[in-house]
mmCIF file with all atom_site columns, N, CA and C in Angstrom:
data_model
loop_
_atom_site.group_PDB
_atom_site.id
_atom_site.type_symbol
_atom_site.label_atom_id
_atom_site.label_alt_id
_atom_site.label_comp_id
_atom_site.label_asym_id
_atom_site.label_entity_id
_atom_site.label_seq_id
_atom_site.pdbx_PDB_ins_code
_atom_site.Cartn_x
_atom_site.Cartn_y
_atom_site.Cartn_z
_atom_site.occupancy
_atom_site.B_iso_or_equiv
_atom_site.pdbx_formal_charge
_atom_site.auth_seq_id
_atom_site.auth_comp_id
_atom_site.auth_asym_id
_atom_site.auth_atom_id
_atom_site.pdbx_PDB_model_num
ATOM 1   N N  . MET Z 1 1  ? 138.739 84.873  141.739 1.00 0.00 ? 1  MET Z N  1
ATOM 2   C CA . MET Z 1 1  ? 139.970 85.261  142.394 1.00 0.00 ? 1  MET Z CA 1
ATOM 3   C C  . MET Z 1 1  ? 139.649 86.422  143.338 1.00 0.00 ? 1  MET Z C  1
ATOM 4   N N  . ASN Z 1 2  ? 140.249 86.385  144.524 1.00 0.00 ? 2  ASN Z N  1
ATOM 5   C CA . ASN Z 1 2  ? 140.057 87.496  145.450 1.00 0.00 ? 2  ASN Z CA 1
ATOM 6   C C  . ASN Z 1 2  ? 141.329 87.743  146.253 1.00 0.00 ? 2  ASN Z C  1
ATOM 7   N N  . ALA Z 1 3  ? 141.409 88.938  146.820 1.00 0.00 ? 3  ALA Z N  1
ATOM 8   C CA . ALA Z 1 3  ? 142.617 89.375  147.517 1.00 0.00 ? 3  ALA Z CA 1
ATOM 9   C C  . ALA Z 1 3  ? 142.946 88.491  148.721 1.00 0.00 ? 3  ALA Z C  1
ATOM 10  N N  . VAL Z 1 4  ? 141.939 88.079  149.462 1.00 0.00 ? 4  VAL Z N  1
ATOM 11  C CA . VAL Z 1 4  ? 142.188 87.279  150.670 1.00 0.00 ? 4  VAL Z CA 1
ATOM 12  C C  . VAL Z 1 4  ? 142.870 85.959  150.316 1.00 0.00 ? 4  VAL Z C  1
ATOM 13  N N  . ASP Z 1 5  ? 142.413 85.297  149.274 1.00 0.00 ? 5  ASP Z N  1
ATOM 14  C CA . ASP Z 1 5  ? 143.040 84.032  148.870 1.00 0.00 ? 5  ASP Z CA 1
ATOM 15  C C  . ASP Z 1 5  ? 144.488 84.236  148.450 1.00 0.00 ? 5  ASP Z C  1
ATOM 16  N N  . ILE Z 1 6  ? 144.779 85.353  147.806 1.00 0.00 ? 6  ILE Z N  1
ATOM 17  C CA . ILE Z 1 6  ? 146.149 85.648  147.386 1.00 0.00 ? 6  ILE Z CA 1
ATOM 18  C C  . ILE Z 1 6  ? 147.026 85.920  148.603 1.00 0.00 ? 6  ILE Z C  1
ATOM 19  N N  . ILE Z 1 7  ? 146.505 86.651  149.564 1.00 0.00 ? 7  ILE Z N  1
ATOM 20  C CA . ILE Z 1 7  ? 147.246 86.926  150.801 1.00 0.00 ? 7  ILE Z CA 1
ATOM 21  C C  . ILE Z 1 7  ? 147.538 85.623  151.534 1.00 0.00 ? 7  ILE Z C  1
ATOM 22  N N  . ILE Z 1 8  ? 146.549 84.769  151.656 1.00 0.00 ? 8  ILE Z N  1
ATOM 23  C CA . ILE Z 1 8  ? 146.728 83.484  152.344 1.00 0.00 ? 8  ILE Z CA 1
ATOM 24  C C  . ILE Z 1 8  ? 147.765 82.630  151.630 1.00 0.00 ? 8  ILE Z C  1
ATOM 25  N N  . LYS Z 1 9  ? 147.705 82.607  150.326 1.00 0.00 ? 9  LYS Z N  1
ATOM 26  C CA . LYS Z 1 9  ? 148.666 81.818  149.543 1.00 0.00 ? 9  LYS Z CA 1
ATOM 27  C C  . LYS Z 1 9  ? 150.094 82.287  149.805 1.00 0.00 ? 9  LYS Z C  1
ATOM 28  N N  . LYS Z 1 10 ? 150.305 83.609  149.805 1.00 0.00 ? 10 LYS Z N  1
ATOM 29  C CA . LYS Z 1 10 ? 151.650 84.129  150.056 1.00 0.00 ? 10 LYS Z CA 1
ATOM 30  C C  . LYS Z 1 10 ? 152.046 83.908  151.502 1.00 0.00 ? 10 LYS Z C  1
ATOM 31  N N  . ARG Z 1 11 ? 151.101 84.054  152.413 1.00 0.00 ? 11 ARG Z N  1
ATOM 32  C CA . ARG Z 1 11 ? 151.371 83.789  153.831 1.00 0.00 ? 11 ARG Z CA 1
ATOM 33  C C  . ARG Z 1 11 ? 151.862 82.362  154.041 1.00 0.00 ? 11 ARG Z C  1
ATOM 34  N N  . ASP Z 1 12 ? 151.292 81.455  153.249 1.00 0.00 ? 12 ASP Z N  1
ATOM 35  C CA . ASP Z 1 12 ? 151.654 80.042  153.350 1.00 0.00 ? 12 ASP Z CA 1
ATOM 36  C C  . ASP Z 1 12 ? 152.875 79.674  152.509 1.00 0.00 ? 12 ASP Z C  1
ATOM 37  N N  . LYS Z 1 13 ? 153.623 80.690  152.078 1.00 0.00 ? 13 LYS Z N  1
ATOM 38  C CA . LYS Z 1 13 ? 154.898 80.527  151.373 1.00 0.00 ? 13 LYS Z CA 1
ATOM 39  C C  . LYS Z 1 13 ? 154.767 79.871  150.009 1.00 0.00 ? 13 LYS Z C  1
ATOM 40  N N  . LYS Z 1 14 ? 153.627 80.077  149.362 1.00 0.00 ? 14 LYS Z N  1
ATOM 41  C CA . LYS Z 1 14 ? 153.416 79.533  148.020 1.00 0.00 ? 14 LYS Z CA 1
ATOM 42  C C  . LYS Z 1 14 ? 153.691 80.614  146.990 1.00 0.00 ? 14 LYS Z C  1
ATOM 43  N N  . GLU Z 1 15 ? 154.097 80.201  145.815 1.00 0.00 ? 15 GLU Z N  1
ATOM 44  C CA . GLU Z 1 15 ? 154.421 81.133  144.744 1.00 0.00 ? 15 GLU Z CA 1
ATOM 45  C C  . GLU Z 1 15 ? 153.137 81.634  144.078 1.00 0.00 ? 15 GLU Z C  1
ATOM 46  N N  . LEU Z 1 16 ? 153.071 82.945  143.876 1.00 0.00 ? 16 LEU Z N  1
ATOM 47  C CA . LEU Z 1 16 ? 151.918 83.547  143.217 1.00 0.00 ? 16 LEU Z CA 1
ATOM 48  C C  . LEU Z 1 16 ? 152.086 83.486  141.710 1.00 0.00 ? 16 LEU Z C  1
ATOM 49  N N  . THR Z 1 17 ? 150.977 83.297  141.020 1.00 0.00 ? 17 THR Z N  1
ATOM 50  C CA . THR Z 1 17 ? 151.009 83.271  139.563 1.00 0.00 ? 17 THR Z CA 1
ATOM 51  C C  . THR Z 1 17 ? 151.034 84.700  139.023 1.00 0.00 ? 17 THR Z C  1
ATOM 52  N N  . LYS Z 1 18 ? 151.355 84.809  137.756 1.00 0.00 ? 18 LYS Z N  1
ATOM 53  C CA . LYS Z 1 18 ? 151.338 86.104  137.081 1.00 0.00 ? 18 LYS Z CA 1
ATOM 54  C C  . LYS Z 1 18 ? 149.946 86.721  137.167 1.00 0.00 ? 18 LYS Z C  1
ATOM 55  N N  . GLU Z 1 19 ? 148.922 85.908  136.987 1.00 0.00 ? 19 GLU Z N  1
ATOM 56  C CA . GLU Z 1 19 ? 147.547 86.392  137.026 1.00 0.00 ? 19 GLU Z CA 1
ATOM 57  C C  . GLU Z 1 19 ? 147.169 86.926  138.406 1.00 0.00 ? 19 GLU Z C  1
ATOM 58  N N  . GLU Z 1 20 ? 147.604 86.227  139.454 1.00 0.00 ? 20 GLU Z N  1
ATOM 59  C CA . GLU Z 1 20 ? 147.312 86.682  140.813 1.00 0.00 ? 20 GLU Z CA 1
ATOM 60  C C  . GLU Z 1 20 ? 147.999 88.007  141.107 1.00 0.00 ? 20 GLU Z C  1
ATOM 61  N N  . ILE Z 1 21 ? 149.234 88.138  140.677 1.00 0.00 ? 21 ILE Z N  1
ATOM 62  C CA . ILE Z 1 21 ? 149.962 89.391  140.891 1.00 0.00 ? 21 ILE Z CA 1
ATOM 63  C C  . ILE Z 1 21 ? 149.303 90.517  140.102 1.00 0.00 ? 21 ILE Z C  1
ATOM 64  N N  . ASN Z 1 22 ? 148.939 90.260  138.857 1.00 0.00 ? 22 ASN Z N  1
ATOM 65  C CA . ASN Z 1 22 ? 148.257 91.272  138.049 1.00 0.00 ? 22 ASN Z CA 1
ATOM 66  C C  . ASN Z 1 22 ? 146.939 91.692  138.697 1.00 0.00 ? 22 ASN Z C  1
ATOM 67  N N  . PHE Z 1 23 ? 146.182 90.717  139.186 1.00 0.00 ? 23 PHE Z N  1
ATOM 68  C CA . PHE Z 1 23 ? 144.918 91.003  139.865 1.00 0.00 ? 23 PHE Z CA 1
ATOM 69  C C  . PHE Z 1 23 ? 145.150 91.925  141.055 1.00 0.00 ? 23 PHE Z C  1
ATOM 70  N N  . PHE Z 1 24 ? 146.167 91.626  141.829 1.00 0.00 ? 24 PHE Z N  1
ATOM 71  C CA . PHE Z 1 24 ? 146.441 92.412  143.030 1.00 0.00 ? 24 PHE Z CA 1
ATOM 72  C C  . PHE Z 1 24 ? 146.864 93.832  142.678 1.00 0.00 ? 24 PHE Z C  1
ATOM 73  N N  . VAL Z 1 25 ? 147.746 93.978  141.711 1.00 0.00 ? 25 VAL Z N  1
ATOM 74  C CA . VAL Z 1 25 ? 148.202 95.311  141.314 1.00 0.00 ? 25 VAL Z CA 1
ATOM 75  C C  . VAL Z 1 25 ? 147.049 96.118  140.729 1.00 0.00 ? 25 VAL Z C  1
ATOM 76  N N  . GLN Z 1 26 ? 146.223 95.490  139.913 1.00 0.00 ? 26 GLN Z N  1
ATOM 77  C CA . GLN Z 1 26 ? 145.063 96.187  139.351 1.00 0.00 ? 26 GLN Z CA 1
ATOM 78  C C  . GLN Z 1 26 ? 144.099 96.604  140.465 1.00 0.00 ? 26 GLN Z C  1
ATOM 79  N N  . GLY Z 1 27 ? 143.900 95.719  141.428 1.00 0.00 ? 27 GLY Z N  1
ATOM 80  C CA . GLY Z 1 27 ? 143.031 96.054  142.558 1.00 0.00 ? 27 GLY Z CA 1
ATOM 81  C C  . GLY Z 1 27 ? 143.559 97.219  143.369 1.00 0.00 ? 27 GLY Z C  1
ATOM 82  N N  . LEU Z 1 28 ? 144.859 97.281  143.515 1.00 0.00 ? 28 LEU Z N  1
ATOM 83  C CA . LEU Z 1 28 ? 145.477 98.389  144.244 1.00 0.00 ? 28 LEU Z CA 1
ATOM 84  C C  . LEU Z 1 28 ? 145.327 99.696  143.460 1.00 0.00 ? 28 LEU Z C  1
ATOM 85  N N  . THR Z 1 29 ? 145.638 99.660  142.178 1.00 0.00 ? 29 THR Z N  1
ATOM 86  C CA . THR Z 1 29 ? 145.596 100.895 141.390 1.00 0.00 ? 29 THR Z CA 1
ATOM 87  C C  . THR Z 1 29 ? 144.167 101.390 141.155 1.00 0.00 ? 29 THR Z C  1
ATOM 88  N N  . HIS Z 1 30 ? 143.209 100.474 141.101 1.00 0.00 ? 30 HIS Z N  1
ATOM 89  C CA . HIS Z 1 30 ? 141.809 100.883 140.908 1.00 0.00 ? 30 HIS Z CA 1
ATOM 90  C C  . HIS Z 1 30 ? 141.053 101.019 142.229 1.00 0.00 ? 30 HIS Z C  1
ATOM 91  N N  . LYS Z 1 31 ? 141.773 100.814 143.322 1.00 0.00 ? 31 LYS Z N  1
ATOM 92  C CA . LYS Z 1 31 ? 141.219 100.964 144.675 1.00 0.00 ? 31 LYS Z CA 1
ATOM 93  C C  . LYS Z 1 31 ? 140.039 100.033 144.945 1.00 0.00 ? 31 LYS Z C  1
ATOM 94  N N  . THR Z 1 32 ? 140.101 98.824  144.367 1.00 0.00 ? 32 THR Z N  1
ATOM 95  C CA . THR Z 1 32 ? 139.079 97.820  144.657 1.00 0.00 ? 32 THR Z CA 1
ATOM 96  C C  . THR Z 1 32 ? 139.549 96.861  145.753 1.00 0.00 ? 32 THR Z C  1
ATOM 97  N N  . ILE Z 1 33 ? 140.812 96.943  146.117 1.00 0.00 ? 33 ILE Z N  1
ATOM 98  C CA . ILE Z 1 33 ? 141.346 96.177  147.243 1.00 0.00 ? 33 ILE Z CA 1
ATOM 99  C C  . ILE Z 1 33 ? 141.671 97.188  148.339 1.00 0.00 ? 33 ILE Z C  1
ATOM 100 N N  . PRO Z 1 34 ? 141.116 96.994  149.536 1.00 0.00 ? 34 PRO Z N  1
ATOM 101 C CA . PRO Z 1 34 ? 141.346 97.952  150.619 1.00 0.00 ? 34 PRO Z CA 1
ATOM 102 C C  . PRO Z 1 34 ? 142.818 97.992  151.046 1.00 0.00 ? 34 PRO Z C  1
ATOM 103 N N  . GLU Z 1 35 ? 143.220 99.134  151.556 1.00 0.00 ? 35 GLU Z N  1
ATOM 104 C CA . GLU Z 1 35 ? 144.611 99.330  151.965 1.00 0.00 ? 35 GLU Z CA 1
ATOM 105 C C  . GLU Z 1 35 ? 145.045 98.327  153.036 1.00 0.00 ? 35 GLU Z C  1
ATOM 106 N N  . TYR Z 1 36 ? 144.163 97.939  153.933 1.00 0.00 ? 36 TYR Z N  1
ATOM 107 C CA . TYR Z 1 36 ? 144.555 96.993  154.981 1.00 0.00 ? 36 TYR Z CA 1
ATOM 108 C C  . TYR Z 1 36 ? 144.889 95.617  154.395 1.00 0.00 ? 36 TYR Z C  1
ATOM 109 N N  . GLN Z 1 37 ? 144.236 95.241  153.278 1.00 0.00 ? 37 GLN Z N  1
ATOM 110 C CA . GLN Z 1 37 ? 144.577 93.981  152.629 1.00 0.00 ? 37 GLN Z CA 1
ATOM 111 C C  . GLN Z 1 37 ? 145.905 94.105  151.878 1.00 0.00 ? 37 GLN Z C  1
ATOM 112 N N  . VAL Z 1 38 ? 146.153 95.259  151.300 1.00 0.00 ? 38 VAL Z N  1
ATOM 113 C CA . VAL Z 1 38 ? 147.451 95.492  150.654 1.00 0.00 ? 38 VAL Z CA 1
ATOM 114 C C  . VAL Z 1 38 ? 148.553 95.408  151.708 1.00 0.00 ? 38 VAL Z C  1
ATOM 115 N N  . SER Z 1 39 ? 148.316 95.986  152.870 1.00 0.00 ? 39 SER Z N  1
ATOM 116 C CA . SER Z 1 39 ? 149.298 95.909  153.961 1.00 0.00 ? 39 SER Z CA 1
ATOM 117 C C  . SER Z 1 39 ? 149.547 94.475  154.386 1.00 0.00 ? 39 SER Z C  1
ATOM 118 N N  . SER Z 1 40 ? 148.501 93.687  154.464 1.00 0.00 ? 40 SER Z N  1
ATOM 119 C CA . SER Z 1 40 ? 148.651 92.273  154.836 1.00 0.00 ? 40 SER Z CA 1
ATOM 120 C C  . SER Z 1 40 ? 149.468 91.521  153.799 1.00 0.00 ? 40 SER Z C  1
ATOM 121 N N  . TRP Z 1 41 ? 149.211 91.809  152.529 1.00 0.00 ? 41 TRP Z N  1
ATOM 122 C CA . TRP Z 1 41 ? 149.966 91.158  151.453 1.00 0.00 ? 41 TRP Z CA 1
ATOM 123 C C  . TRP Z 1 41 ? 151.438 91.558  151.511 1.00 0.00 ? 41 TRP Z C  1
ATOM 124 N N  . LEU Z 1 42 ? 151.700 92.837  151.753 1.00 0.00 ? 42 LEU Z N  1
ATOM 125 C CA . LEU Z 1 42 ? 153.082 93.307  151.854 1.00 0.00 ? 42 LEU Z CA 1
ATOM 126 C C  . LEU Z 1 42 ? 153.807 92.649  153.024 1.00 0.00 ? 42 LEU Z C  1
ATOM 127 N N  . MET Z 1 43 ? 153.108 92.453  154.141 1.00 0.00 ? 43 MET Z N  1
ATOM 128 C CA . MET Z 1 43 ? 153.724 91.776  155.281 1.00 0.00 ? 43 MET Z CA 1
ATOM 129 C C  . MET Z 1 43 ? 154.048 90.328  154.930 1.00 0.00 ? 43 MET Z C  1
ATOM 130 N N  . ALA Z 1 44 ? 153.135 89.657  154.225 1.00 0.00 ? 44 ALA Z N  1
ATOM 131 C CA . ALA Z 1 44 ? 153.387 88.268  153.821 1.00 0.00 ? 44 ALA Z CA 1
ATOM 132 C C  . ALA Z 1 44 ? 154.581 88.187  152.884 1.00 0.00 ? 44 ALA Z C  1
ATOM 133 N N  . VAL Z 1 45 ? 154.699 89.152  151.989 1.00 0.00 ? 45 VAL Z N  1
ATOM 134 C CA . VAL Z 1 45 ? 155.848 89.183  151.070 1.00 0.00 ? 45 VAL Z CA 1
ATOM 135 C C  . VAL Z 1 45 ? 157.130 89.450  151.849 1.00 0.00 ? 45 VAL Z C  1
ATOM 136 N N  . LEU Z 1 46 ? 157.089 90.392  152.771 1.00 0.00 ? 46 LEU Z N  1
ATOM 137 C CA . LEU Z 1 46 ? 158.268 90.708  153.565 1.00 0.00 ? 46 LEU Z CA 1
ATOM 138 C C  . LEU Z 1 46 ? 158.754 89.493  154.350 1.00 0.00 ? 46 LEU Z C  1
ATOM 139 N N  . LEU Z 1 47 ? 157.831 88.766  154.948 1.00 0.00 ? 47 LEU Z N  1
ATOM 140 C CA . LEU Z 1 47 ? 158.198 87.626  155.787 1.00 0.00 ? 47 LEU Z CA 1
ATOM 141 C C  . LEU Z 1 47 ? 158.601 86.388  154.984 1.00 0.00 ? 47 LEU Z C  1
ATOM 142 N N  . ASN Z 1 48 ? 158.067 86.253  153.765 1.00 0.00 ? 48 ASN Z N  1
ATOM 143 C CA . ASN Z 1 48 ? 158.268 85.025  153.000 1.00 0.00 ? 48 ASN Z CA 1
ATOM 144 C C  . ASN Z 1 48 ? 159.004 85.218  151.676 1.00 0.00 ? 48 ASN Z C  1
ATOM 145 N N  . ASP Z 1 49 ? 159.403 86.448  151.382 1.00 0.00 ? 49 ASP Z N  1
ATOM 146 C CA . ASP Z 1 49 ? 160.131 86.759  150.150 1.00 0.00 ? 49 ASP Z CA 1
ATOM 147 C C  . ASP Z 1 49 ? 159.293 86.476  148.906 1.00 0.00 ? 49 ASP Z C  1
ATOM 148 N N  . MET Z 1 50 ? 159.861 86.838  147.776 1.00 0.00 ? 50 MET Z N  1
ATOM 149 C CA . MET Z 1 50 ? 159.269 86.546  146.472 1.00 0.00 ? 50 MET Z CA 1
ATOM 150 C C  . MET Z 1 50 ? 160.328 85.841  145.630 1.00 0.00 ? 50 MET Z C  1
ATOM 151 N N  . THR Z 1 51 ? 159.870 84.970  144.770 1.00 0.00 ? 51 THR Z N  1
ATOM 152 C CA . THR Z 1 51 ? 160.798 84.326  143.842 1.00 0.00 ? 51 THR Z CA 1
ATOM 153 C C  . THR Z 1 51 ? 161.208 85.353  142.786 1.00 0.00 ? 51 THR Z C  1
ATOM 154 N N  . ASP Z 1 52 ? 162.228 85.017  142.022 1.00 0.00 ? 52 ASP Z N  1
ATOM 155 C CA . ASP Z 1 52 ? 162.639 85.904  140.930 1.00 0.00 ? 52 ASP Z CA 1
ATOM 156 C C  . ASP Z 1 52 ? 161.500 86.105  139.937 1.00 0.00 ? 52 ASP Z C  1
ATOM 157 N N  . GLU Z 1 53 ? 160.759 85.029  139.659 1.00 0.00 ? 53 GLU Z N  1
ATOM 158 C CA . GLU Z 1 53 ? 159.642 85.129  138.716 1.00 0.00 ? 53 GLU Z CA 1
ATOM 159 C C  . GLU Z 1 53 ? 158.534 86.031  139.262 1.00 0.00 ? 53 GLU Z C  1
ATOM 160 N N  . GLU Z 1 54 ? 158.231 85.902  140.548 1.00 0.00 ? 54 GLU Z N  1
ATOM 161 C CA . GLU Z 1 54 ? 157.220 86.767  141.155 1.00 0.00 ? 54 GLU Z CA 1
ATOM 162 C C  . GLU Z 1 54 ? 157.661 88.230  141.101 1.00 0.00 ? 54 GLU Z C  1
ATOM 163 N N  . THR Z 1 55 ? 158.932 88.472  141.378 1.00 0.00 ? 55 THR Z N  1
ATOM 164 C CA . THR Z 1 55 ? 159.457 89.845  141.342 1.00 0.00 ? 55 THR Z CA 1
ATOM 165 C C  . THR Z 1 55 ? 159.361 90.425  139.940 1.00 0.00 ? 55 THR Z C  1
ATOM 166 N N  . THR Z 1 56 ? 159.700 89.620  138.960 1.00 0.00 ? 56 THR Z N  1
ATOM 167 C CA . THR Z 1 56 ? 159.592 90.069  137.557 1.00 0.00 ? 56 THR Z CA 1
ATOM 168 C C  . THR Z 1 56 ? 158.144 90.362  137.211 1.00 0.00 ? 56 THR Z C  1
ATOM 169 N N  . ASN Z 1 57 ? 157.244 89.473  137.585 1.00 0.00 ? 57 ASN Z N  1
ATOM 170 C CA . ASN Z 1 57 ? 155.817 89.671  137.291 1.00 0.00 ? 57 ASN Z CA 1
ATOM 171 C C  . ASN Z 1 57 ? 155.255 90.898  138.012 1.00 0.00 ? 57 ASN Z C  1
ATOM 172 N N  . LEU Z 1 58 ? 155.699 91.129  139.225 1.00 0.00 ? 58 LEU Z N  1
ATOM 173 C CA . LEU Z 1 58 ? 155.248 92.314  139.962 1.00 0.00 ? 58 LEU Z CA 1
ATOM 174 C C  . LEU Z 1 58 ? 155.744 93.584  139.275 1.00 0.00 ? 58 LEU Z C  1
ATOM 175 N N  . THR Z 1 59 ? 156.989 93.583  138.866 1.00 0.00 ? 59 THR Z N  1
ATOM 176 C CA . THR Z 1 59 ? 157.552 94.750  138.182 1.00 0.00 ? 59 THR Z CA 1
ATOM 177 C C  . THR Z 1 59 ? 156.806 95.034  136.893 1.00 0.00 ? 59 THR Z C  1
ATOM 178 N N  . LEU Z 1 60 ? 156.539 93.986  136.121 1.00 0.00 ? 60 LEU Z N  1
ATOM 179 C CA . LEU Z 1 60 ? 155.802 94.163  134.858 1.00 0.00 ? 60 LEU Z CA 1
ATOM 180 C C  . LEU Z 1 60 ? 154.375 94.638  135.111 1.00 0.00 ? 60 LEU Z C  1
ATOM 181 N N  . ALA Z 1 61 ? 153.729 94.084  136.129 1.00 0.00 ? 61 ALA Z N  1
ATOM 182 C CA . ALA Z 1 61 ? 152.357 94.487  136.449 1.00 0.00 ? 61 ALA Z CA 1
ATOM 183 C C  . ALA Z 1 61 ? 152.315 95.966  136.863 1.00 0.00 ? 61 ALA Z C  1
ATOM 184 N N  . MET Z 1 62 ? 153.295 96.392  137.635 1.00 0.00 ? 62 MET Z N  1
ATOM 185 C CA . MET Z 1 62 ? 153.349 97.795  138.054 1.00 0.00 ? 62 MET Z CA 1
ATOM 186 C C  . MET Z 1 62 ? 153.629 98.705  136.865 1.00 0.00 ? 62 MET Z C  1
ATOM 187 N N  . ALA Z 1 63 ? 154.495 98.275  135.965 1.00 0.00 ? 63 ALA Z N  1
ATOM 188 C CA . ALA Z 1 63 ? 154.825 99.087  134.785 1.00 0.00 ? 63 ALA Z CA 1
ATOM 189 C C  . ALA Z 1 63 ? 153.631 99.224  133.856 1.00 0.00 ? 63 ALA Z C  1
ATOM 190 N N  . ASN Z 1 64 ? 152.784 98.196  133.802 1.00 0.00 ? 64 ASN Z N  1
ATOM 191 C CA . ASN Z 1 64 ? 151.637 98.202  132.900 1.00 0.00 ? 64 ASN Z CA 1
ATOM 192 C C  . ASN Z 1 64 ? 150.349 98.707  133.542 1.00 0.00 ? 64 ASN Z C  1
ATOM 193 N N  . SER Z 1 65 ? 150.424 99.098  134.809 1.00 0.00 ? 65 SER Z N  1
ATOM 194 C CA . SER Z 1 65 ? 149.206 99.485  135.517 1.00 0.00 ? 65 SER Z CA 1
ATOM 195 C C  . SER Z 1 65 ? 148.722 100.884 135.162 1.00 0.00 ? 65 SER Z C  1
ATOM 196 N N  . GLY Z 1 66 ? 149.563 101.639 134.501 1.00 0.00 ? 66 GLY Z N  1
ATOM 197 C CA . GLY Z 1 66 ? 149.167 102.981 134.065 1.00 0.00 ? 66 GLY Z CA 1
ATOM 198 C C  . GLY Z 1 66 ? 149.403 103.974 135.127 1.00 0.00 ? 66 GLY Z C  1
#
C-alpha cells in the first residue's frame, strides 16, 4: 500500500477502505507521507467528498493516532 495509490483511488471517486485511511493517517502523523501528497489527498477529498463510512473511519483513525 502506498500514498500515491490512495490519492489516485480517491481522485477517481472510489471509496477508501478503513485500512487505506488508517495507513494515510499513520503516514501523516509519523511523517512518512510528504506534505505535498497529503495536500493532494485533501484536494481529492474536497472535490469528490467522502462517504459516511469513510468519514467515520477517518475520525476513528485520527482519534487513535495518538
